[in-house]
Amino acid sequence: MTTFIAFWKKMSLIQQILIGMVLGVILGIFVPKLSAISVLGDLFIGALSAIAPLLVSMLIIAAVAKHEPGSETHIQTVVKFYLVGTFFSAFSAVVAAYLFPVKLVLPNATNIQSAPTSLVETLKGILMNAVMNPVQALTSGNYLAILVWSVMIGLALQRANHATKAVLNDFSNAMTTVVQRVIKVVPLGIMGIVYHSVTSVGLSSMMQYLEIIAVVCGTLLFVYFAVYGIMVAYATKQNPWPLLWYCMKASGVPAFFTRSSAASVPVNMQISEDLGLNRESYAISIPLGATANTGGAAVTVTIMTLAACHTLGIQVPFVMAFLLSLLAAISSMGASGIAGGSLLLIPLAASLFNIPNDVAAQVVGVGFVISVIQDSTETAVNVASDILFTATAEFYDERRQGQTVSLKERVKAANQKA
């Protein structure tokens, strides 16, 4: 046993996660009634979801409170990458929907609750979420409100004495340590999540929806590796592949199974530290990305809506499709950070083409059927791009200031720390 433990500790976290995935599939196939295994996944996601709001709040408060005017952060550049990335994601989805038109298999209508009915309603919901009671925001995991209130508290504490700021920094470090300990058990959590997926859905249940799955997931991967890759290459003037692949395997793979942008915030915090990024920047940009960087959601909403139009025989001119991409890019910022959150935005996009709500509800029903693969891929792209754009923005700013940054060396050092 001692030898096994020593061997296990020598393995990287990614290798441990892959082993957990394989064990989850094997156990799901051969011992499907051993439900205690799936509890491991529930415990892992529950632990991450519980500690993440407090971690984010403390990190942001401490980072803003100790910020000195004139010191360097990269938030503005990160936000620009988030917005540009989300828009091009939606536009790529429009092109994919034109190149690969898909007809949906619409089941019986599904009742949709809390689905937005207009863009004004969506924007109002975003603003109301931003000013939610801070205690309620912490308990419900509303990262937009956590971000807003934590920044305001941090700004108010900038005039505090050094002892107070030191205490805040100690609390921030303590929360980080707790999360690092939770992340150490991620292989067991992934094993439980994979086991639950295999036993509850099955490996072959998606066969009749392969076409729409292929278009949505293919577009998501194209957006991440091609569109985002071009953005990284342009910003850094280097080969983007090392950073793209590292962010996907270190952040996207775990997110694929948790299917929650919110639960992935602590993981991305750790990855940011491993990459040696500016803590004052990523303490804000990572939780912001979990709310606002939703290129994957924009892809899903756009393709599913245009697929519904194709199924119903609605001719969509390119200008209207372009407006859809804008609408999807904006409304996806209001997508919930939980599994399947982006699907509730489909009725909003469908209303642009006068598609009845009951038909839009059926499209959402199809979305939930394919969500085991679609939503997992979407979350992986969203979460991986949070850290990708955070790192790229910092490297871009450093390059403009004449500093030499090697993506390959940064990734190599991060892999050694993992």
Short mmCIF file of C-alpha atoms in Angstrom, two decimals:
data_model
loop_
_atom_site.label_atom_id
_atom_site.label_comp_id
_atom_site.label_asym_id
_atom_site.label_seq_id
_atom_site.Cartn_x
_atom_site.Cartn_y
_atom_site.Cartn_z
CA MET A 1 0.00 0.00 0.00
CA THR A 2 2.86 2.36 0.84
CA THR A 3 4.38 1.73 -2.58
CA PHE A 4 1.06 2.43 -4.29
CA ILE A 5 0.59 5.69 -2.38
CA ALA A 6 4.10 6.81 -3.30
CA PHE A 7 3.46 5.92 -6.96
CA TRP A 8 0.12 7.76 -6.90
CA LYS A 9 1.69 10.93 -5.49
CA LYS A 10 4.29 10.95 -8.26
CA MET A 11 1.55 11.06 -10.91
CA SER A 12 0.26 14.41 -12.18
CA LEU A 13 -3.27 15.49 -11.37
CA ILE A 14 -4.28 15.02 -15.02
CA GLN A 15 -3.05 11.41 -14.97
CA GLN A 16 -4.97 10.78 -11.75
CA ILE A 17 -8.14 12.25 -13.31
CA LEU A 18 -7.80 10.03 -16.38
CA ILE A 19 -7.49 6.97 -14.13
CA GLY A 20 -10.61 8.09 -12.24
CA MET A 21 -12.49 8.43 -15.55
CA VAL A 22 -11.52 4.93 -16.68
CA LEU A 23 -12.44 3.40 -13.33
CA GLY A 24 -15.80 5.20 -13.42
CA VAL A 25 -16.63 3.71 -16.84
CA ILE A 26 -15.51 0.20 -15.86
CA LEU A 27 -17.43 0.21 -12.58
CA GLY A 28 -20.48 1.72 -14.27
CA ILE A 29 -20.56 -1.12 -16.80
CA PHE A 30 -19.84 -4.05 -14.50
CA VAL A 31 -21.32 -2.98 -11.14
CA PRO A 32 -24.12 -0.53 -12.06
CA LYS A 33 -26.03 -1.02 -8.81
CA LEU A 34 -23.23 0.07 -6.49
CA SER A 35 -24.77 3.51 -5.96
CA ALA A 36 -22.34 4.43 -3.19
CA ILE A 37 -19.74 5.20 -5.87
CA SER A 38 -21.83 8.01 -7.35
CA VAL A 39 -21.95 9.61 -3.90
CA LEU A 40 -18.25 10.42 -4.30
CA GLY A 41 -19.11 12.65 -7.25
CA ASP A 42 -21.92 14.37 -5.34
CA LEU A 43 -19.61 15.01 -2.39
CA PHE A 44 -16.88 16.43 -4.60
CA ILE A 45 -19.16 18.82 -6.49
CA GLY A 46 -20.91 19.76 -3.25
CA ALA A 47 -17.59 20.57 -1.56
CA LEU A 48 -16.36 22.69 -4.47
CA SER A 49 -19.67 24.49 -4.83
CA ALA A 50 -19.80 25.19 -1.09
CA ILE A 51 -16.31 26.61 -0.64
CA ALA A 52 -16.02 28.42 -4.00
CA PRO A 53 -18.23 31.47 -3.17
CA LEU A 54 -16.34 32.15 0.05
CA LEU A 55 -12.99 31.64 -1.68
CA VAL A 56 -13.89 34.04 -4.50
CA SER A 57 -15.21 36.67 -2.10
CA MET A 58 -12.11 36.59 0.10
CA LEU A 59 -9.71 36.62 -2.85
CA ILE A 60 -11.40 39.60 -4.48
CA ILE A 61 -11.72 41.60 -1.24
CA ALA A 62 -8.07 40.99 -0.34
CA ALA A 63 -6.83 41.72 -3.87
CA VAL A 64 -8.79 44.98 -4.22
CA ALA A 65 -8.07 46.14 -0.66
CA LYS A 66 -4.30 45.86 -1.05
CA HIS A 67 -4.28 47.26 -4.58
CA GLU A 68 -2.18 50.38 -4.86
CA PRO A 69 -3.13 53.03 -7.45
CA GLY A 70 -0.84 52.68 -10.43
CA SER A 71 -0.05 48.99 -9.83
CA GLU A 72 -0.57 46.74 -12.81
CA THR A 73 -3.60 44.56 -13.41
CA HIS A 74 -4.97 43.11 -16.63
CA ILE A 75 -8.72 43.19 -16.02
CA GLN A 76 -9.59 45.52 -18.89
CA THR A 77 -7.72 43.35 -21.38
CA VAL A 78 -9.34 40.18 -20.02
CA VAL A 79 -12.83 41.68 -20.39
CA LYS A 80 -12.08 42.59 -24.01
CA PHE A 81 -11.02 39.01 -24.71
CA TYR A 82 -14.19 37.70 -23.04
CA LEU A 83 -16.46 39.92 -25.15
CA VAL A 84 -14.67 39.33 -28.45
CA GLY A 85 -14.45 35.58 -27.80
CA THR A 86 -18.16 35.29 -26.99
CA PHE A 87 -19.17 37.23 -30.11
CA PHE A 88 -16.99 35.19 -32.47
CA SER A 89 -18.30 32.02 -30.83
CA ALA A 90 -21.86 32.96 -31.69
CA PHE A 91 -20.90 34.04 -35.21
CA SER A 92 -19.06 30.73 -35.79
CA ALA A 93 -22.21 28.93 -34.69
CA VAL A 94 -24.21 30.80 -37.34
CA VAL A 95 -21.76 29.70 -40.03
CA ALA A 96 -21.84 26.11 -38.78
CA ALA A 97 -25.65 26.09 -38.82
CA TYR A 98 -25.62 27.23 -42.46
CA LEU A 99 -22.99 24.70 -43.50
CA PHE A 100 -24.54 21.77 -41.61
CA PRO A 101 -28.33 22.28 -41.39
CA VAL A 102 -29.87 19.85 -38.92
CA LYS A 103 -33.46 18.80 -38.37
CA LEU A 104 -34.46 18.09 -34.79
CA VAL A 105 -36.44 15.16 -33.44
CA LEU A 106 -38.97 17.07 -31.34
CA PRO A 107 -40.48 15.10 -28.44
CA ASN A 108 -43.54 16.18 -26.47
CA ALA A 109 -43.44 19.75 -25.26
CA THR A 110 -41.56 20.32 -22.03
CA ASN A 111 -42.62 22.95 -19.53
CA ILE A 112 -39.95 25.63 -19.15
CA GLN A 113 -39.72 27.52 -15.89
CA SER A 114 -37.91 30.83 -15.40
CA ALA A 115 -37.10 31.13 -19.09
CA PRO A 116 -36.54 34.75 -20.22
CA THR A 117 -39.10 36.09 -22.68
CA SER A 118 -37.30 39.22 -23.91
CA LEU A 119 -33.86 40.77 -24.09
CA VAL A 120 -35.01 43.51 -21.71
CA GLU A 121 -36.07 40.86 -19.20
CA THR A 122 -32.70 39.14 -19.54
CA LEU A 123 -30.75 42.35 -18.99
CA LYS A 124 -32.97 43.25 -16.04
CA GLY A 125 -32.32 39.81 -14.56
CA ILE A 126 -28.56 40.30 -14.92
CA LEU A 127 -28.72 43.69 -13.17
CA MET A 128 -30.94 42.38 -10.37
CA ASN A 129 -28.59 39.45 -9.84
CA ALA A 130 -25.72 41.93 -9.55
CA VAL A 131 -27.32 43.64 -6.53
CA MET A 132 -28.61 40.54 -4.76
CA ASN A 133 -28.24 40.49 -0.98
CA PRO A 134 -24.54 39.62 -0.45
CA VAL A 135 -25.30 36.95 2.16
CA GLN A 136 -27.86 35.36 -0.15
CA ALA A 137 -25.35 35.60 -3.01
CA LEU A 138 -22.80 33.63 -0.98
CA THR A 139 -25.30 30.91 -0.04
CA SER A 140 -26.75 30.59 -3.57
CA GLY A 141 -23.44 30.90 -5.45
CA ASN A 142 -24.42 34.04 -7.41
CA TYR A 143 -20.94 34.99 -8.65
CA LEU A 144 -22.03 38.20 -10.35
CA ALA A 145 -23.31 39.62 -7.06
CA ILE A 146 -20.31 38.20 -5.19
CA LEU A 147 -18.05 39.99 -7.67
CA VAL A 148 -19.88 43.32 -7.34
CA TRP A 149 -20.12 43.37 -3.54
CA SER A 150 -16.60 42.04 -3.00
CA VAL A 151 -15.13 44.74 -5.23
CA MET A 152 -17.11 47.41 -3.35
CA ILE A 153 -16.01 46.07 0.03
CA GLY A 154 -12.41 45.82 -1.18
CA LEU A 155 -12.48 49.43 -2.40
CA ALA A 156 -13.84 50.56 0.97
CA LEU A 157 -11.01 48.70 2.74
CA GLN A 158 -8.24 50.26 0.68
CA ARG A 159 -7.85 52.91 3.38
CA ALA A 160 -7.69 50.31 6.17
CA ASN A 161 -4.46 49.92 8.13
CA HIS A 162 -1.82 47.36 7.18
CA ALA A 163 -2.80 45.01 10.01
CA THR A 164 -6.36 44.73 8.65
CA LYS A 165 -5.09 44.07 5.13
CA ALA A 166 -2.71 41.42 6.49
CA VAL A 167 -5.64 39.65 8.18
CA LEU A 168 -7.60 39.73 4.92
CA ASN A 169 -4.62 38.26 3.10
CA ASP A 170 -4.30 35.51 5.72
CA PHE A 171 -7.98 34.60 5.30
CA SER A 172 -7.53 34.58 1.53
CA ASN A 173 -4.55 32.24 1.82
CA ALA A 174 -6.48 30.00 4.24
CA MET A 175 -9.38 29.65 1.77
CA THR A 176 -6.89 28.83 -0.98
CA THR A 177 -5.34 26.10 1.17
CA VAL A 178 -8.75 24.57 1.88
CA VAL A 179 -9.56 24.48 -1.82
CA GLN A 180 -6.20 22.92 -2.66
CA ARG A 181 -6.99 20.10 -0.24
CA VAL A 182 -10.41 19.58 -1.82
CA ILE A 183 -8.84 19.45 -5.29
CA LYS A 184 -6.53 16.64 -4.17
CA VAL A 185 -9.52 14.28 -4.12
CA VAL A 186 -10.69 15.28 -7.62
CA PRO A 187 -9.87 11.81 -9.10
CA LEU A 188 -12.36 10.17 -6.73
CA GLY A 189 -14.94 12.84 -7.50
CA ILE A 190 -14.52 12.39 -11.26
CA MET A 191 -14.81 8.62 -10.86
CA GLY A 192 -18.14 9.06 -9.05
CA ILE A 193 -19.46 11.52 -11.65
CA VAL A 194 -18.52 9.28 -14.59
CA TYR A 195 -20.02 6.25 -12.83
CA HIS A 196 -23.31 8.11 -12.32
CA SER A 197 -23.41 9.19 -15.99
CA VAL A 198 -22.80 5.66 -17.26
CA THR A 199 -25.37 4.03 -14.97
CA SER A 200 -28.11 6.65 -15.39
CA VAL A 201 -27.86 7.39 -19.11
CA GLY A 202 -25.89 4.60 -20.70
CA LEU A 203 -23.21 4.68 -23.37
CA SER A 204 -25.55 4.23 -26.33
CA SER A 205 -28.54 6.41 -25.42
CA MET A 206 -27.41 9.29 -27.62
CA MET A 207 -27.39 7.44 -30.95
CA GLN A 208 -30.59 9.04 -32.34
CA TYR A 209 -29.28 12.52 -31.60
CA LEU A 210 -25.78 12.08 -32.96
CA GLU A 211 -26.23 14.60 -35.77
CA ILE A 212 -27.13 17.59 -33.60
CA ILE A 213 -24.54 16.50 -31.03
CA ALA A 214 -21.88 16.39 -33.74
CA VAL A 215 -22.73 19.88 -35.03
CA VAL A 216 -22.91 21.53 -31.59
CA CYS A 217 -19.88 19.80 -30.08
CA GLY A 218 -17.87 20.06 -33.31
CA THR A 219 -18.51 23.81 -33.40
CA LEU A 220 -17.57 24.16 -29.74
CA LEU A 221 -14.25 22.42 -30.31
CA PHE A 222 -13.64 24.44 -33.50
CA VAL A 223 -14.29 27.66 -31.59
CA TYR A 224 -11.88 26.73 -28.82
CA PHE A 225 -8.99 25.30 -30.82
CA ALA A 226 -9.32 27.41 -34.00
CA VAL A 227 -11.05 30.72 -33.20
CA TYR A 228 -9.61 31.12 -29.71
CA GLY A 229 -6.30 29.76 -30.97
CA ILE A 230 -6.11 32.53 -33.57
CA MET A 231 -6.90 35.10 -30.89
CA VAL A 232 -4.12 33.77 -28.65
CA ALA A 233 -1.65 33.63 -31.55
CA TYR A 234 -2.47 37.21 -32.54
CA ALA A 235 -2.14 38.50 -28.97
CA THR A 236 1.06 36.67 -28.05
CA LYS A 237 2.75 36.28 -31.47
CA GLN A 238 3.58 32.70 -30.45
CA ASN A 239 2.38 29.17 -31.09
CA PRO A 240 -0.87 29.02 -29.06
CA TRP A 241 -1.05 25.21 -28.91
CA PRO A 242 0.83 24.64 -25.61
CA LEU A 243 -1.46 27.04 -23.74
CA LEU A 244 -4.62 25.86 -25.51
CA TRP A 245 -3.95 22.22 -24.72
CA TYR A 246 -2.84 22.86 -21.15
CA CYS A 247 -5.96 24.90 -20.33
CA MET A 248 -8.22 22.25 -21.84
CA LYS A 249 -6.64 19.27 -20.09
CA ALA A 250 -6.12 21.00 -16.73
CA SER A 251 -9.39 22.93 -16.60
CA GLY A 252 -11.68 21.72 -19.39
CA VAL A 253 -11.44 17.98 -18.66
CA PRO A 254 -12.60 18.26 -15.01
CA ALA A 255 -15.29 20.76 -16.06
CA PHE A 256 -16.54 18.29 -18.70
CA PHE A 257 -17.66 16.00 -15.89
CA THR A 258 -18.76 18.52 -13.26
CA ARG A 259 -20.83 20.40 -15.90
CA SER A 260 -20.71 23.52 -13.74
CA SER A 261 -18.80 26.72 -14.43
CA ALA A 262 -19.34 27.75 -10.83
CA ALA A 263 -17.83 24.57 -9.37
CA SER A 264 -14.77 25.03 -11.61
CA VAL A 265 -13.82 28.43 -10.21
CA PRO A 266 -11.50 27.01 -7.49
CA VAL A 267 -9.80 24.75 -10.05
CA ASN A 268 -9.09 27.71 -12.33
CA MET A 269 -7.77 29.69 -9.38
CA GLN A 270 -5.22 26.97 -8.73
CA ILE A 271 -4.27 26.76 -12.42
CA SER A 272 -3.77 30.53 -12.51
CA GLU A 273 -1.37 30.24 -9.59
CA ASP A 274 0.48 27.39 -11.29
CA LEU A 275 0.90 29.55 -14.41
CA GLY A 276 2.34 32.34 -12.28
CA LEU A 277 -0.37 34.86 -13.18
CA ASN A 278 -1.07 38.12 -11.38
CA ARG A 279 -3.26 37.24 -8.41
CA GLU A 280 -4.90 40.68 -8.33
CA SER A 281 -6.08 40.04 -11.89
CA TYR A 282 -7.20 36.41 -11.81
CA ALA A 283 -8.95 36.79 -8.45
CA ILE A 284 -11.45 38.95 -10.35
CA SER A 285 -11.28 37.64 -13.93
CA ILE A 286 -11.91 33.97 -13.09
CA PRO A 287 -15.22 34.47 -11.21
CA LEU A 288 -16.15 37.11 -13.79
CA GLY A 289 -15.51 34.56 -16.55
CA ALA A 290 -17.81 32.05 -14.86
CA THR A 291 -20.61 34.57 -15.39
CA ALA A 292 -19.70 36.62 -18.46
CA ASN A 293 -17.40 34.46 -20.62
CA THR A 294 -20.04 32.18 -22.11
CA GLY A 295 -18.98 31.55 -25.69
CA GLY A 296 -20.04 27.93 -25.34
CA ALA A 297 -23.55 28.98 -24.32
CA ALA A 298 -23.73 31.33 -27.32
CA VAL A 299 -22.85 28.43 -29.62
CA THR A 300 -25.53 26.17 -28.15
CA VAL A 301 -28.28 28.80 -28.24
CA THR A 302 -27.47 29.83 -31.82
CA ILE A 303 -27.24 26.33 -33.32
CA MET A 304 -30.29 24.97 -31.51
CA THR A 305 -32.39 27.96 -32.56
CA LEU A 306 -31.34 27.80 -36.22
CA ALA A 307 -31.91 24.02 -36.18
CA ALA A 308 -35.46 24.69 -35.02
CA CYS A 309 -35.91 27.16 -37.89
CA HIS A 310 -34.62 24.56 -40.36
CA THR A 311 -36.95 21.92 -38.92
CA LEU A 312 -39.95 24.25 -39.24
CA GLY A 313 -38.99 25.35 -42.75
CA ILE A 314 -38.29 28.94 -41.72
CA GLN A 315 -35.95 30.68 -44.16
CA VAL A 316 -33.43 32.72 -42.20
CA PRO A 317 -31.52 35.42 -44.11
CA PHE A 318 -27.93 35.96 -43.09
CA VAL A 319 -28.67 39.38 -41.60
CA MET A 320 -31.23 37.84 -39.25
CA ALA A 321 -28.81 35.08 -38.36
CA PHE A 322 -26.21 37.76 -37.61
CA LEU A 323 -28.68 39.48 -35.27
CA LEU A 324 -29.23 36.10 -33.63
CA SER A 325 -25.51 35.79 -32.98
CA LEU A 326 -25.56 39.22 -31.30
CA LEU A 327 -28.60 38.27 -29.23
CA ALA A 328 -27.05 34.95 -28.25
CA ALA A 329 -23.77 36.63 -27.28
CA ILE A 330 -25.56 39.13 -25.04
CA SER A 331 -28.14 36.80 -23.52
CA SER A 332 -25.60 34.03 -22.87
CA MET A 333 -24.02 36.31 -20.28
CA GLY A 334 -27.14 35.66 -18.24
CA ALA A 335 -26.86 31.90 -18.52
CA SER A 336 -26.90 30.07 -15.22
CA GLY A 337 -23.65 28.59 -13.96
CA ILE A 338 -25.35 25.24 -13.37
CA ALA A 339 -25.66 22.30 -15.73
CA GLY A 340 -28.00 23.03 -18.62
CA GLY A 341 -28.33 26.71 -17.76
CA SER A 342 -27.85 27.93 -21.35
CA LEU A 343 -30.78 25.84 -22.62
CA LEU A 344 -33.27 28.13 -20.90
CA LEU A 345 -32.16 30.94 -23.21
CA ILE A 346 -33.37 29.13 -26.34
CA PRO A 347 -36.96 30.49 -26.11
CA LEU A 348 -35.53 34.01 -26.01
CA ALA A 349 -33.53 33.48 -29.23
CA ALA A 350 -36.40 31.58 -30.85
CA SER A 351 -38.73 34.53 -30.28
CA LEU A 352 -36.64 36.48 -32.81
CA PHE A 353 -38.14 34.23 -35.52
CA ASN A 354 -41.65 34.15 -34.05
CA ILE A 355 -41.29 30.49 -33.07
CA PRO A 356 -44.13 29.60 -30.64
CA ASN A 357 -43.18 29.02 -27.02
CA ASP A 358 -44.47 25.44 -27.07
CA VAL A 359 -42.16 24.61 -29.99
CA ALA A 360 -39.26 26.38 -28.30
CA ALA A 361 -40.01 24.27 -25.23
CA GLN A 362 -39.68 21.13 -27.33
CA VAL A 363 -36.29 22.35 -28.59
CA VAL A 364 -35.22 22.81 -24.99
CA GLY A 365 -36.41 19.26 -24.35
CA VAL A 366 -34.08 18.03 -27.10
CA GLY A 367 -31.33 20.09 -25.49
CA PHE A 368 -31.79 18.29 -22.20
CA VAL A 369 -31.71 14.92 -23.96
CA ILE A 370 -28.32 15.65 -25.55
CA SER A 371 -27.04 17.64 -22.58
CA VAL A 372 -25.01 14.74 -21.21
CA ILE A 373 -22.54 15.36 -24.04
CA GLN A 374 -23.47 18.84 -25.30
CA ASP A 375 -23.56 20.59 -21.93
CA SER A 376 -20.41 18.83 -20.79
CA THR A 377 -18.53 20.00 -23.89
CA GLU A 378 -19.98 23.51 -23.60
CA THR A 379 -18.89 23.79 -19.96
CA ALA A 380 -15.43 22.48 -20.79
CA VAL A 381 -15.00 25.18 -23.47
CA ASN A 382 -16.36 27.94 -21.22
CA VAL A 383 -14.22 27.01 -18.24
CA ALA A 384 -11.03 26.35 -20.21
CA SER A 385 -11.40 29.67 -22.02
CA ASP A 386 -11.73 31.51 -18.68
CA ILE A 387 -8.17 30.61 -17.79
CA LEU A 388 -7.04 30.80 -21.43
CA PHE A 389 -8.14 34.43 -21.82
CA THR A 390 -6.93 35.40 -18.35
CA ALA A 391 -3.45 34.12 -19.19
CA THR A 392 -3.47 35.50 -22.74
CA ALA A 393 -4.48 38.97 -21.57
CA GLU A 394 -1.59 39.08 -19.11
CA PHE A 395 0.91 37.79 -21.68
CA TYR A 396 -0.43 40.31 -24.22
CA ASP A 397 0.03 43.24 -21.85
CA GLU A 398 3.51 42.06 -20.92
CA ARG A 399 4.48 41.72 -24.58
CA ARG A 400 3.30 45.26 -25.30
CA GLN A 401 5.51 46.48 -22.47
CA GLY A 402 8.52 44.82 -24.05
CA GLN A 403 8.69 41.83 -21.69
CA THR A 404 9.51 38.42 -23.12
CA VAL A 405 6.97 35.73 -22.23
CA SER A 406 7.36 32.14 -23.42
CA LEU A 407 4.06 30.27 -23.45
CA LYS A 408 5.85 26.97 -23.72
CA GLU A 409 8.05 27.65 -20.68
CA ARG A 410 5.11 28.91 -18.59
CA VAL A 411 3.10 25.80 -19.40
CA LYS A 412 6.08 23.55 -18.70
CA ALA A 413 6.54 25.15 -15.28
CA ALA A 414 2.80 24.84 -14.55
CA ASN A 415 2.84 21.14 -15.45
CA GLN A 416 5.68 20.59 -13.01
CA LYS A 417 3.69 22.21 -10.22
CA ALA A 418 0.52 20.19 -10.92
#
